[in-house]
Amino acid sequence: MGGIIVSLGSKIKELRVSRHWTQDQLARQLGKTRVYITRLENDDYKSPGSEVLGRLAVLFGISETSLFEAMGTRPQREQSVAALDDYIIFLQGKNPSPEVIEQLRKIAEELLPGQDSGFDAPTETRFK
């Protein structure tokens, strides 16, 4: 491969060409038309949607994140985690209310289902 990837379309084209696939072949595997692939590679779509990106990632054997990076963004979950991290940094040294702690717990549970969020209600000694 090599070269600088400047857009999602160029990333998709580079991956397709590296596998010696035609646009028709990729379109059939993706369940789309050749015109759709052409428009996708020409960056006519702002975002093809998470379902298409997920299917492309599987077809190319890469992570969805690498496709999102080519778009200059991150998956929604990563954006949410980053926002939560920023908020936690903001709260450091403050004494958040039990309501704020509960909101953080709910956000963490949505982002990381089945895992301990690590957020406990504040105690008298915790934030002094």
GROMACS .gro file of N, CA and C in nm:
model
  384
    1MET      N    1   0.083  -0.118   0.000
    1MET     CA    2   0.000   0.000   0.000
    1MET      C    3   0.087   0.124   0.000
    2GLY      N    4   0.105   0.188   0.113
    2GLY     CA    5   0.189   0.308   0.119
    2GLY      C    6   0.112   0.430   0.077
    3GLY      N    7   0.180   0.543   0.084
    3GLY     CA    8   0.115   0.667   0.045
    3GLY      C    9   0.032   0.725   0.157
    4ILE      N   10  -0.004   0.849   0.139
    4ILE     CA   11  -0.085   0.918   0.240
    4ILE      C   12  -0.232   0.903   0.205
    5ILE      N   13  -0.310   0.862   0.301
    5ILE     CA   14  -0.453   0.849   0.282
    5ILE      C   15  -0.516   0.981   0.324
    6VAL      N   16  -0.589   1.043   0.233
    6VAL     CA   17  -0.645   1.174   0.263
    6VAL      C   18  -0.796   1.171   0.279
    7SER      N   19  -0.859   1.060   0.246
    7SER     CA   20  -1.005   1.054   0.259
    7SER      C   21  -1.051   0.910   0.269
    8LEU      N   22  -1.176   0.895   0.308
    8LEU     CA   23  -1.235   0.761   0.315
    8LEU      C   24  -1.238   0.698   0.176
    9GLY      N   25  -1.277   0.775   0.076
    9GLY     CA   26  -1.285   0.722  -0.060
    9GLY      C   27  -1.151   0.670  -0.109
   10SER      N   28  -1.045   0.746  -0.084
   10SER     CA   29  -0.913   0.701  -0.129
   10SER      C   30  -0.868   0.578  -0.051
   11LYS      N   31  -0.905   0.568   0.076
   11LYS     CA   32  -0.871   0.451   0.157
   11LYS      C   33  -0.942   0.327   0.101
   12ILE      N   34  -1.070   0.341   0.070
   12ILE     CA   35  -1.146   0.228   0.016
   12ILE      C   36  -1.089   0.186  -0.119
   13LYS      N   37  -1.059   0.283  -0.204
   13LYS     CA   38  -1.002   0.250  -0.335
   13LYS      C   39  -0.867   0.181  -0.320
   14GLU      N   40  -0.784   0.232  -0.232
   14GLU     CA   41  -0.653   0.170  -0.210
   14GLU      C   42  -0.668   0.026  -0.164
   15LEU      N   43  -0.760   0.002  -0.071
   15LEU     CA   44  -0.782  -0.134  -0.022
   15LEU      C   45  -0.837  -0.224  -0.131
   16ARG      N   46  -0.930  -0.173  -0.210
   16ARG     CA   47  -0.990  -0.251  -0.319
   16ARG      C   48  -0.884  -0.287  -0.423
   17VAL      N   49  -0.809  -0.188  -0.467
   17VAL     CA   50  -0.707  -0.211  -0.570
   17VAL      C   51  -0.598  -0.306  -0.520
   18SER      N   52  -0.561  -0.294  -0.392
   18SER     CA   53  -0.456  -0.382  -0.338
   18SER      C   54  -0.499  -0.529  -0.339
   19ARG      N   55  -0.628  -0.552  -0.344
   19ARG     CA   56  -0.681  -0.689  -0.349
   19ARG      C   57  -0.716  -0.731  -0.492
   20HIS      N   58  -0.687  -0.641  -0.586
   20HIS     CA   59  -0.715  -0.667  -0.728
   20HIS      C   60  -0.863  -0.690  -0.754
   21TRP      N   61  -0.948  -0.616  -0.680
   21TRP     CA   62  -1.092  -0.624  -0.699
   21TRP      C   63  -1.136  -0.510  -0.790
   22THR      N   64  -1.233  -0.538  -0.874
   22THR     CA   65  -1.296  -0.431  -0.951
   22THR      C   66  -1.403  -0.366  -0.865
   23GLN      N   67  -1.451  -0.252  -0.909
   23GLN     CA   68  -1.562  -0.189  -0.837
   23GLN      C   69  -1.684  -0.280  -0.838
   24ASP      N   70  -1.707  -0.351  -0.949
   24ASP     CA   71  -1.820  -0.444  -0.956
   24ASP      C   72  -1.808  -0.556  -0.853
   25GLN      N   73  -1.686  -0.609  -0.837
   25GLN     CA   74  -1.665  -0.716  -0.740
   25GLN      C   75  -1.691  -0.668  -0.598
   26LEU      N   76  -1.640  -0.551  -0.564
   26LEU     CA   77  -1.664  -0.496  -0.430
   26LEU      C   78  -1.812  -0.468  -0.411
   27ALA      N   79  -1.875  -0.413  -0.513
   27ALA     CA   80  -2.018  -0.382  -0.503
   27ALA      C   81  -2.100  -0.508  -0.474
   28ARG      N   82  -2.070  -0.617  -0.544
   28ARG     CA   83  -2.144  -0.742  -0.522
   28ARG      C   84  -2.123  -0.793  -0.379
   29GLN      N   85  -1.998  -0.788  -0.332
   29GLN     CA   86  -1.969  -0.836  -0.196
   29GLN      C   87  -2.037  -0.749  -0.090
   30LEU      N   88  -2.053  -0.622  -0.123
   30LEU     CA   89  -2.112  -0.527  -0.029
   30LEU      C   90  -2.264  -0.520  -0.041
   31GLY      N   91  -2.316  -0.576  -0.151
   31GLY     CA   92  -2.460  -0.569  -0.174
   31GLY      C   93  -2.504  -0.432  -0.224
   32LYS      N   94  -2.414  -0.365  -0.296
   32LYS     CA   95  -2.441  -0.231  -0.349
   32LYS      C   96  -2.416  -0.234  -0.500
   33THR      N   97  -2.433  -0.119  -0.565
   33THR     CA   98  -2.408  -0.110  -0.708
   33THR      C   99  -2.268  -0.056  -0.734
   34ARG      N  100  -2.221  -0.077  -0.858
   34ARG     CA  101  -2.091  -0.021  -0.895
   34ARG      C  102  -2.094   0.131  -0.885
   35VAL      N  103  -2.207   0.192  -0.922
   35VAL     CA  104  -2.220   0.338  -0.912
   35VAL      C  105  -2.202   0.383  -0.767
   36TYR      N  106  -2.257   0.307  -0.674
   36TYR     CA  107  -2.241   0.340  -0.532
   36TYR      C  108  -2.093   0.338  -0.495
   37ILE      N  109  -2.021   0.234  -0.539
   37ILE     CA  110  -1.878   0.224  -0.507
   37ILE      C  111  -1.802   0.340  -0.570
   38THR      N  112  -1.834   0.374  -0.694
   38THR     CA  113  -1.770   0.488  -0.760
   38THR      C  114  -1.791   0.615  -0.680
   39ARG      N  115  -1.915   0.639  -0.639
   39ARG     CA  116  -1.945   0.759  -0.562
   39ARG      C  117  -1.876   0.755  -0.425
   40LEU      N  118  -1.869   0.637  -0.367
   40LEU     CA  119  -1.802   0.622  -0.237
   40LEU      C  120  -1.653   0.656  -0.252
   41GLU      N  121  -1.590   0.602  -0.355
   41GLU     CA  122  -1.447   0.627  -0.376
   41GLU      C  123  -1.420   0.772  -0.416
   42ASN      N  124  -1.518   0.838  -0.473
   42ASN     CA  125  -1.502   0.979  -0.510
   42ASN      C  126  -1.544   1.074  -0.397
   43ASP      N  127  -1.572   1.017  -0.280
   43ASP     CA  128  -1.612   1.095  -0.162
   43ASP      C  129  -1.739   1.176  -0.185
   44ASP      N  130  -1.832   1.119  -0.262
   44ASP     CA  131  -1.961   1.185  -0.284
   44ASP      C  132  -2.053   1.170  -0.163
   45TYR      N  133  -2.021   1.078  -0.074
   45TYR     CA  134  -2.100   1.057   0.047
   45TYR      C  135  -2.022   1.110   0.166
   46LYS      N  136  -2.088   1.192   0.247
   46LYS     CA  137  -2.022   1.243   0.367
   46LYS      C  138  -1.987   1.127   0.460
   47SER      N  139  -2.084   1.039   0.479
   47SER     CA  140  -2.064   0.919   0.559
   47SER      C  141  -2.155   0.810   0.505
   48PRO      N  142  -2.100   0.696   0.470
   48PRO     CA  143  -2.184   0.590   0.417
   48PRO      C  144  -2.266   0.517   0.523
   49GLY      N  145  -2.246   0.547   0.647
   49GLY     CA  146  -2.320   0.482   0.755
   49GLY      C  147  -2.240   0.370   0.820
   50SER      N  148  -2.273   0.345   0.945
   50SER     CA  149  -2.195   0.248   1.022
   50SER      C  150  -2.211   0.106   0.970
   51GLU      N  151  -2.329   0.072   0.915
   51GLU     CA  152  -2.348  -0.064   0.862
   51GLU      C  153  -2.254  -0.089   0.744
   52VAL      N  154  -2.247   0.005   0.651
   52VAL     CA  155  -2.159  -0.008   0.535
   52VAL      C  156  -2.013  -0.010   0.579
   53LEU      N  157  -1.977   0.080   0.670
   53LEU     CA  158  -1.839   0.083   0.719
   53LEU      C  159  -1.801  -0.048   0.786
   54GLY      N  160  -1.894  -0.103   0.863
   54GLY     CA  161  -1.869  -0.231   0.930
   54GLY      C  162  -1.849  -0.344   0.830
   55ARG      N  163  -1.931  -0.345   0.727
   55ARG     CA  164  -1.919  -0.449   0.624
   55ARG      C  165  -1.789  -0.432   0.544
   56LEU      N  166  -1.752  -0.308   0.514
   56LEU     CA  167  -1.626  -0.282   0.445
   56LEU      C  168  -1.508  -0.330   0.530
   57ALA      N  169  -1.512  -0.300   0.658
   57ALA     CA  170  -1.403  -0.341   0.748
   57ALA      C  171  -1.388  -0.493   0.747
   58VAL      N  172  -1.499  -0.565   0.752
   58VAL     CA  173  -1.494  -0.711   0.750
   58VAL      C  174  -1.438  -0.760   0.616
   59LEU      N  175  -1.489  -0.704   0.506
   59LEU     CA  176  -1.441  -0.745   0.373
   59LEU      C  177  -1.291  -0.724   0.356
   60PHE      N  178  -1.242  -0.610   0.407
   60PHE     CA  179  -1.101  -0.577   0.391
   60PHE      C  180  -1.013  -0.633   0.503
   61GLY      N  181  -1.076  -0.688   0.606
   61GLY     CA  182  -1.000  -0.744   0.717
   61GLY      C  183  -0.928  -0.638   0.799
   62ILE      N  184  -0.993  -0.524   0.817
   62ILE     CA  185  -0.934  -0.414   0.895
   62ILE      C  186  -1.035  -0.370   1.001
   63SER      N  187  -0.993  -0.281   1.088
   63SER     CA  188  -1.083  -0.232   1.192
   63SER      C  189  -1.169  -0.118   1.138
   64GLU      N  190  -1.288  -0.106   1.192
   64GLU     CA  191  -1.375   0.006   1.157
   64GLU      C  192  -1.307   0.138   1.192
   65THR      N  193  -1.230   0.137   1.300
   65THR     CA  194  -1.162   0.258   1.344
   65THR      C  195  -1.073   0.315   1.235
   66SER      N  196  -1.004   0.228   1.162
   66SER     CA  197  -0.916   0.279   1.056
   66SER      C  198  -0.996   0.347   0.946
   67LEU      N  199  -1.118   0.301   0.922
   67LEU     CA  200  -1.204   0.368   0.823
   67LEU      C  201  -1.254   0.501   0.878
   68PHE      N  202  -1.290   0.503   1.006
   68PHE     CA  203  -1.333   0.630   1.067
   68PHE      C  204  -1.219   0.731   1.066
   69GLU      N  205  -1.098   0.684   1.091
   69GLU     CA  206  -0.983   0.775   1.090
   69GLU      C  207  -0.963   0.835   0.952
   70ALA      N  208  -0.988   0.756   0.847
   70ALA     CA  209  -0.977   0.809   0.711
   70ALA      C  210  -1.081   0.918   0.686
   71MET      N  211  -1.194   0.909   0.760
   71MET     CA  212  -1.298   1.011   0.750
   71MET      C  213  -1.265   1.132   0.837
   72GLY      N  214  -1.160   1.121   0.918
   72GLY     CA  215  -1.124   1.231   1.007
   72GLY      C  216  -1.210   1.235   1.131
   73THR      N  217  -1.263   1.121   1.171
   73THR     CA  218  -1.348   1.114   1.289
   73THR      C  219  -1.321   0.984   1.362
   74ARG      N  220  -1.395   0.963   1.469
   74ARG     CA  221  -1.386   0.840   1.545
   74ARG      C  222  -1.525   0.781   1.558
   75PRO      N  223  -1.534   0.651   1.581
   75PRO     CA  224  -1.665   0.592   1.604
   75PRO      C  225  -1.736   0.659   1.721
   76GLN      N  226  -1.868   0.657   1.720
   76GLN     CA  227  -1.948   0.723   1.824
   76GLN      C  228  -1.906   0.678   1.964
   77ARG      N  229  -1.883   0.548   1.982
   77ARG     CA  230  -1.844   0.499   2.114
   77ARG      C  231  -1.713   0.564   2.159
   78GLU      N  232  -1.616   0.574   2.070
   78GLU     CA  233  -1.488   0.636   2.106
   78GLU      C  234  -1.506   0.784   2.136
   79GLN      N  235  -1.596   0.851   2.062
   79GLN     CA  236  -1.623   0.991   2.091
   79GLN      C  237  -1.685   1.005   2.229
   80SER      N  238  -1.776   0.913   2.263
   80SER     CA  239  -1.840   0.918   2.394
   80SER      C  240  -1.741   0.892   2.506
   81VAL      N  241  -1.653   0.796   2.485
   81VAL     CA  242  -1.550   0.767   2.586
   81VAL      C  243  -1.460   0.889   2.604
   82ALA      N  244  -1.422   0.953   2.494
   82ALA     CA  245  -1.336   1.072   2.503
   82ALA      C  246  -1.408   1.184   2.577
   83ALA      N  247  -1.537   1.202   2.551
   83ALA     CA  248  -1.613   1.305   2.620
   83ALA      C  249  -1.622   1.274   2.770
   84LEU      N  250  -1.641   1.148   2.802
   84LEU     CA  251  -1.646   1.107   2.942
   84LEU      C  252  -1.511   1.132   3.009
   85ASP      N  253  -1.404   1.098   2.941
   85ASP     CA  254  -1.269   1.124   2.995
   85ASP      C  255  -1.249   1.273   3.022
   86ASP      N  256  -1.290   1.356   2.928
   86ASP     CA  257  -1.277   1.501   2.946
   86ASP      C  258  -1.355   1.548   3.068
   87TYR      N  259  -1.475   1.494   3.086
   87TYR     CA  260  -1.559   1.533   3.198
   87TYR      C  261  -1.498   1.488   3.330
   88ILE      N  262  -1.443   1.369   3.332
   88ILE     CA  263  -1.380   1.319   3.454
   88ILE      C  264  -1.261   1.407   3.491
   89ILE      N  265  -1.181   1.445   3.392
   89ILE     CA  266  -1.068   1.535   3.417
   89ILE      C  267  -1.118   1.667   3.475
   90PHE      N  268  -1.229   1.718   3.419
   90PHE     CA  269  -1.287   1.842   3.469
   90PHE      C  270  -1.327   1.828   3.616
   91LEU      N  271  -1.378   1.711   3.653
   91LEU     CA  272  -1.427   1.690   3.789
   91LEU      C  273  -1.315   1.665   3.891
   92GLN      N  274  -1.195   1.634   3.844
   92GLN     CA  275  -1.087   1.606   3.938
   92GLN      C  276  -1.066   1.727   4.029
   93GLY      N  277  -1.058   1.699   4.156
   93GLY     CA  278  -1.037   1.805   4.253
   93GLY      C  279  -1.166   1.874   4.295
   94LYS      N  280  -1.277   1.837   4.233
   94LYS     CA  281  -1.407   1.893   4.272
   94LYS      C  282  -1.481   1.789   4.355
   95ASN      N  283  -1.589   1.828   4.413
   95ASN     CA  284  -1.670   1.736   4.491
   95ASN      C  285  -1.803   1.716   4.418
   96PRO      N  286  -1.809   1.622   4.320
   96PRO     CA  287  -1.932   1.604   4.243
   96PRO      C  288  -2.045   1.550   4.331
   97SER      N  289  -2.164   1.591   4.296
   97SER     CA  290  -2.282   1.548   4.371
   97SER      C  291  -2.312   1.401   4.340
   98PRO      N  292  -2.391   1.337   4.426
   98PRO     CA  293  -2.431   1.198   4.398
   98PRO      C  294  -2.504   1.186   4.263
   99GLU      N  295  -2.577   1.291   4.224
   99GLU     CA  296  -2.648   1.289   4.095
   99GLU      C  297  -2.550   1.284   3.979
  100VAL      N  298  -2.442   1.361   3.989
  100VAL     CA  299  -2.340   1.360   3.883
  100VAL      C  300  -2.272   1.225   3.876
  101ILE      N  301  -2.242   1.169   3.992
  101ILE     CA  302  -2.180   1.036   3.997
  101ILE      C  303  -2.272   0.934   3.932
  102GLU      N  304  -2.403   0.943   3.960
  102GLU     CA  305  -2.499   0.850   3.901
  102GLU      C  306  -2.506   0.867   3.749
  103GLN      N  307  -2.501   0.991   3.700
  103GLN     CA  308  -2.500   1.015   3.556
  103GLN      C  309  -2.376   0.953   3.492
  104LEU      N  310  -2.262   0.971   3.555
  104LEU     CA  311  -2.138   0.912   3.504
  104LEU      C  312  -2.147   0.760   3.503
  105ARG      N  313  -2.205   0.703   3.606
  105ARG     CA  314  -2.221   0.557   3.614
  105ARG      C  315  -2.308   0.507   3.499
  106LYS      N  316  -2.418   0.578   3.471
  106LYS     CA  317  -2.507   0.538   3.361
  106LYS      C  318  -2.436   0.548   3.225
  107ILE      N  319  -2.361   0.655   3.206
  107ILE     CA  320  -2.287   0.671   3.080
  107ILE      C  321  -2.186   0.559   3.065
  108ALA      N  322  -2.113   0.531   3.172
  108ALA     CA  323  -2.011   0.426   3.167
  108ALA      C  324  -2.075   0.290   3.141
  109GLU      N  325  -2.191   0.263   3.199
  109GLU     CA  326  -2.259   0.136   3.176
  109GLU      C  327  -2.303   0.122   3.032
  110GLU      N  328  -2.345   0.232   2.969
  110GLU     CA  329  -2.383   0.227   2.828
  110GLU      C  330  -2.262   0.202   2.739
  111LEU      N  331  -2.149   0.264   2.775
  111LEU     CA  332  -2.028   0.249   2.694
  111LEU      C  333  -1.960   0.116   2.716
  112LEU      N  334  -1.965   0.067   2.838
  112LEU     CA  335  -1.894  -0.055   2.875
  112LEU      C  336  -1.990  -0.153   2.941
  113PRO      N  337  -2.087  -0.209   2.867
  113PRO     CA  338  -2.186  -0.296   2.929
  113PRO      C  339  -2.121  -0.418   2.994
  114GLY      N  340  -2.173  -0.452   3.112
  114GLY     CA  341  -2.124  -0.569   3.182
  114GLY      C  342  -1.995  -0.549   3.258
  115GLN      N  343  -1.943  -0.428   3.261
  115GLN     CA  344  -1.819  -0.402   3.334
  115GLN      C  345  -1.847  -0.305   3.448
  116ASP      N  346  -1.766  -0.313   3.550
  116ASP     CA  347  -1.778  -0.220   3.662
  116ASP      C  348  -1.737  -0.082   3.613
  117SER      N  349  -1.823   0.017   3.634
  117SER     CA  350  -1.794   0.153   3.586
  117SER      C  351  -1.681   0.218   3.664
  118GLY      N  352  -1.662   0.177   3.789
  118GLY     CA  353  -1.557   0.237   3.869
  118GLY      C  354  -1.599   0.366   3.936
  119PHE      N  355  -1.725   0.406   3.919
  119PHE     CA  356  -1.774   0.529   3.980
  119PHE      C  357  -1.851   0.495   4.106
  120ASP      N  358  -1.804   0.548   4.216
  120ASP     CA  359  -1.871   0.527   4.344
  120ASP      C  360  -1.921   0.661   4.395
  121ALA      N  361  -2.022   0.655   4.478
  121ALA     CA  362  -2.072   0.777   4.539
  121ALA      C  363  -1.962   0.838   4.624
  122PRO      N  364  -1.953   0.970   4.626
  122PRO     CA  365  -1.847   1.035   4.705
  122PRO      C  366  -1.864   1.008   4.854
  123THR      N  367  -1.753   0.999   4.921
  123THR     CA  368  -1.757   0.982   5.066
  123THR      C  369  -1.697   1.107   5.128
  124GLU      N  370  -1.704   1.116   5.257
  124GLU     CA  371  -1.655   1.233   5.326
  124GLU      C  372  -1.505   1.254   5.303
  125THR      N  373  -1.427   1.145   5.292
  125THR     CA  374  -1.283   1.158   5.281
  125THR      C  375  -1.233   1.153   5.136
  126ARG      N  376  -1.316   1.109   5.046
  126ARG     CA  377  -1.269   1.083   4.909
  126ARG      C  378  -1.224   1.211   4.836
  127PHE      N  379  -1.295   1.320   4.845
  127PHE     CA  380  -1.264   1.439   4.766
  127PHE      C  381  -1.211   1.554   4.849
  128LYS      N  382  -1.144   1.525   4.958
  128LYS     CA  383  -1.090   1.634   5.041
  128LYS      C  384  -0.950   1.666   5.002
   0.00000   0.00000   0.00000
